[in-house]
Coordinates of C-alpha atoms in Angstrom, one line a residue:
M114 CA -3.6 -6.5 -35.3
T115 CA -6.9 -7.8 -33.9
E116 CA -10.3 -6.4 -34.7
P117 CA -11.4 -3.8 -32.2
Y118 CA -13.9 -4.8 -29.6
A119 CA -17.4 -3.7 -30.6
V120 CA -20.8 -3.5 -28.9
R121 CA -24.2 -2.8 -30.5
V122 CA -26.4 0.0 -29.3
T123 CA -29.8 1.0 -30.6
V124 CA -30.6 4.8 -30.4
R125 CA -33.6 5.2 -28.1
G126 CA -36.2 7.9 -28.7
Y127 CA -35.7 9.5 -25.3
E128 CA -32.0 10.0 -26.1
T129 CA -32.8 12.4 -29.0
D130 CA -33.0 16.2 -28.7
A131 CA -35.5 18.7 -30.0
L132 CA -34.0 18.4 -33.5
G133 CA -34.7 14.7 -33.6
H134 CA -31.1 13.5 -33.5
L135 CA -29.0 11.9 -30.8
N136 CA -28.1 14.4 -28.0
Q137 CA -24.4 15.1 -28.1
S138 CA -23.9 13.9 -24.5
V139 CA -25.3 10.5 -25.3
Y140 CA -22.5 9.8 -27.7
L141 CA -20.1 9.9 -24.7
Q142 CA -22.4 7.6 -22.8
Y143 CA -22.3 5.1 -25.6
A144 CA -18.5 5.3 -25.6
E145 CA -18.4 4.7 -21.9
H146 CA -20.8 1.8 -22.2
A147 CA -18.6 0.2 -24.8
R148 CA -15.4 0.6 -22.6
W149 CA -17.1 -1.1 -19.6
S150 CA -18.5 -3.8 -21.8
M151 CA -15.0 -4.4 -23.2
L152 CA -13.5 -4.7 -19.7
E153 CA -16.2 -7.2 -18.6
H154 CA -15.8 -9.2 -21.9
S155 CA -12.1 -9.4 -21.1
G156 CA -12.6 -10.7 -17.6
V157 CA -11.9 -7.4 -15.8
S158 CA -14.9 -6.6 -13.6
P159 CA -15.5 -3.4 -11.7
S160 CA -15.5 -5.3 -8.4
E161 CA -12.1 -6.9 -9.2
L162 CA -10.7 -3.4 -10.0
L163 CA -12.0 -2.1 -6.7
A164 CA -10.5 -5.1 -4.9
K165 CA -7.1 -4.2 -6.3
G166 CA -7.6 -0.6 -5.3
V167 CA -7.5 0.8 -8.8
G168 CA -10.0 2.4 -11.2
P169 CA -9.9 3.6 -14.8
V170 CA -10.1 7.4 -15.2
V171 CA -10.7 9.6 -18.2
L172 CA -8.2 12.4 -18.4
E173 CA -9.3 13.9 -21.7
Q174 CA -11.9 13.2 -24.5
T175 CA -12.2 14.4 -28.0
I176 CA -15.3 13.7 -30.1
R177 CA -15.7 14.4 -33.8
Y178 CA -19.4 14.3 -34.9
R179 CA -19.6 13.0 -38.5
R180 CA -23.2 12.1 -39.2
E181 CA -26.4 12.4 -37.1
L182 CA -28.0 9.5 -35.5
R183 CA -31.8 9.2 -35.1
A184 CA -34.2 7.1 -32.9
G185 CA -34.1 3.5 -34.0
D186 CA -30.7 3.7 -35.7
E187 CA -28.6 0.6 -35.0
T188 CA -25.0 1.3 -34.2
E189 CA -21.8 -0.4 -33.4
V190 CA -19.4 1.2 -30.9
T191 CA -15.8 0.1 -31.1
C192 CA -12.8 0.3 -28.7
S193 CA -9.2 0.0 -29.6
F194 CA -6.4 0.5 -27.1
V195 CA -3.3 2.4 -28.1
W196 CA -0.4 1.9 -25.7
G197 CA 2.5 4.2 -25.2
E198 CA 5.0 4.5 -22.4
G199 CA 4.2 5.8 -19.0
K200 CA 1.0 6.3 -17.0
T201 CA -1.5 6.9 -19.7
Y202 CA -3.0 5.1 -22.7
R203 CA -5.5 5.9 -25.3
I204 CA -8.8 4.3 -26.4
E205 CA -9.8 5.1 -29.9
Q206 CA -13.5 4.6 -30.5
T207 CA -15.9 4.8 -33.5
I208 CA -19.7 4.9 -33.5
R209 CA -20.8 3.5 -36.8
K210 CA -24.3 2.8 -38.2
T211 CA -24.8 -0.7 -39.4
D212 CA -24.6 0.5 -43.1
G213 CA -21.0 1.5 -42.3
T214 CA -21.6 5.3 -42.0
V215 CA -19.3 6.8 -39.3
A216 CA -21.4 8.9 -36.9
A217 CA -18.7 9.8 -34.5
E218 CA -15.0 9.3 -33.6
I219 CA -13.9 9.5 -30.0
S220 CA -10.4 9.6 -28.7
V221 CA -10.0 9.1 -24.9
L222 CA -6.8 9.7 -22.9
C223 CA -7.0 7.3 -19.8
G224 CA -5.1 6.2 -16.8
L225 CA -5.5 3.8 -13.9
M226 CA -5.7 5.5 -10.6
D227 CA -4.6 4.1 -7.3
L228 CA -7.8 4.8 -5.3
K229 CA -6.0 5.1 -2.0
E230 CA -3.1 7.4 -3.1
R231 CA -5.3 9.2 -5.7
R232 CA -2.5 9.1 -8.2
L233 CA -2.0 7.4 -11.6
I234 CA -0.5 3.9 -11.6
A235 CA 2.9 3.8 -13.3
N236 CA 2.2 0.8 -15.5
P237 CA -1.5 0.5 -16.4
R238 CA -0.7 -2.0 -19.2
G239 CA 0.8 -4.4 -16.7
I240 CA -2.3 -4.3 -14.5
F241 CA -4.6 -5.1 -17.4
E242 CA -2.2 -7.8 -18.6
A243 CA -2.4 -9.4 -15.2
M244 CA -6.2 -9.2 -14.9
T245 CA -7.5 -10.0 -18.3
T246 CA -8.6 -13.4 -19.7
D247 CA -8.2 -12.0 -23.3
A248 CA -5.1 -9.8 -23.8
R249 CA -6.0 -9.4 -27.5
T250 CA -8.9 -7.2 -26.5
F251 CA -6.4 -4.8 -25.0
G252 CA -4.2 -5.0 -28.1
L253 CA -1.6 -6.9 -26.0

């Protein structure tokens, strides 16, 4: 198994709440940022997805907060694809401080939507395999 894709993010002061820790909604923004960065890294651009008439959609997200993050904390946000059968796939993500402390774990149920028909594509794995320049990033 290959190492999960990872992107670094520094917690910015304006992302913290009145208690001085990262606002809960920002964890999901970090996860989204990592997923789009992973796609770009793999040669799958938003414009190419649109040209093919497809787009990734989030169907469900679960987040487990483990440790707080504060302004200035350096983090690494990972993405690992988990493929099953059918129209959906999972992306498992971890937000970890550089000292190894896990701050959050996020599990995202995703699909690829046909933007014209507004329905999920039957084989999202095949679409990504055809588009990527680095299949390992997708766990393929």
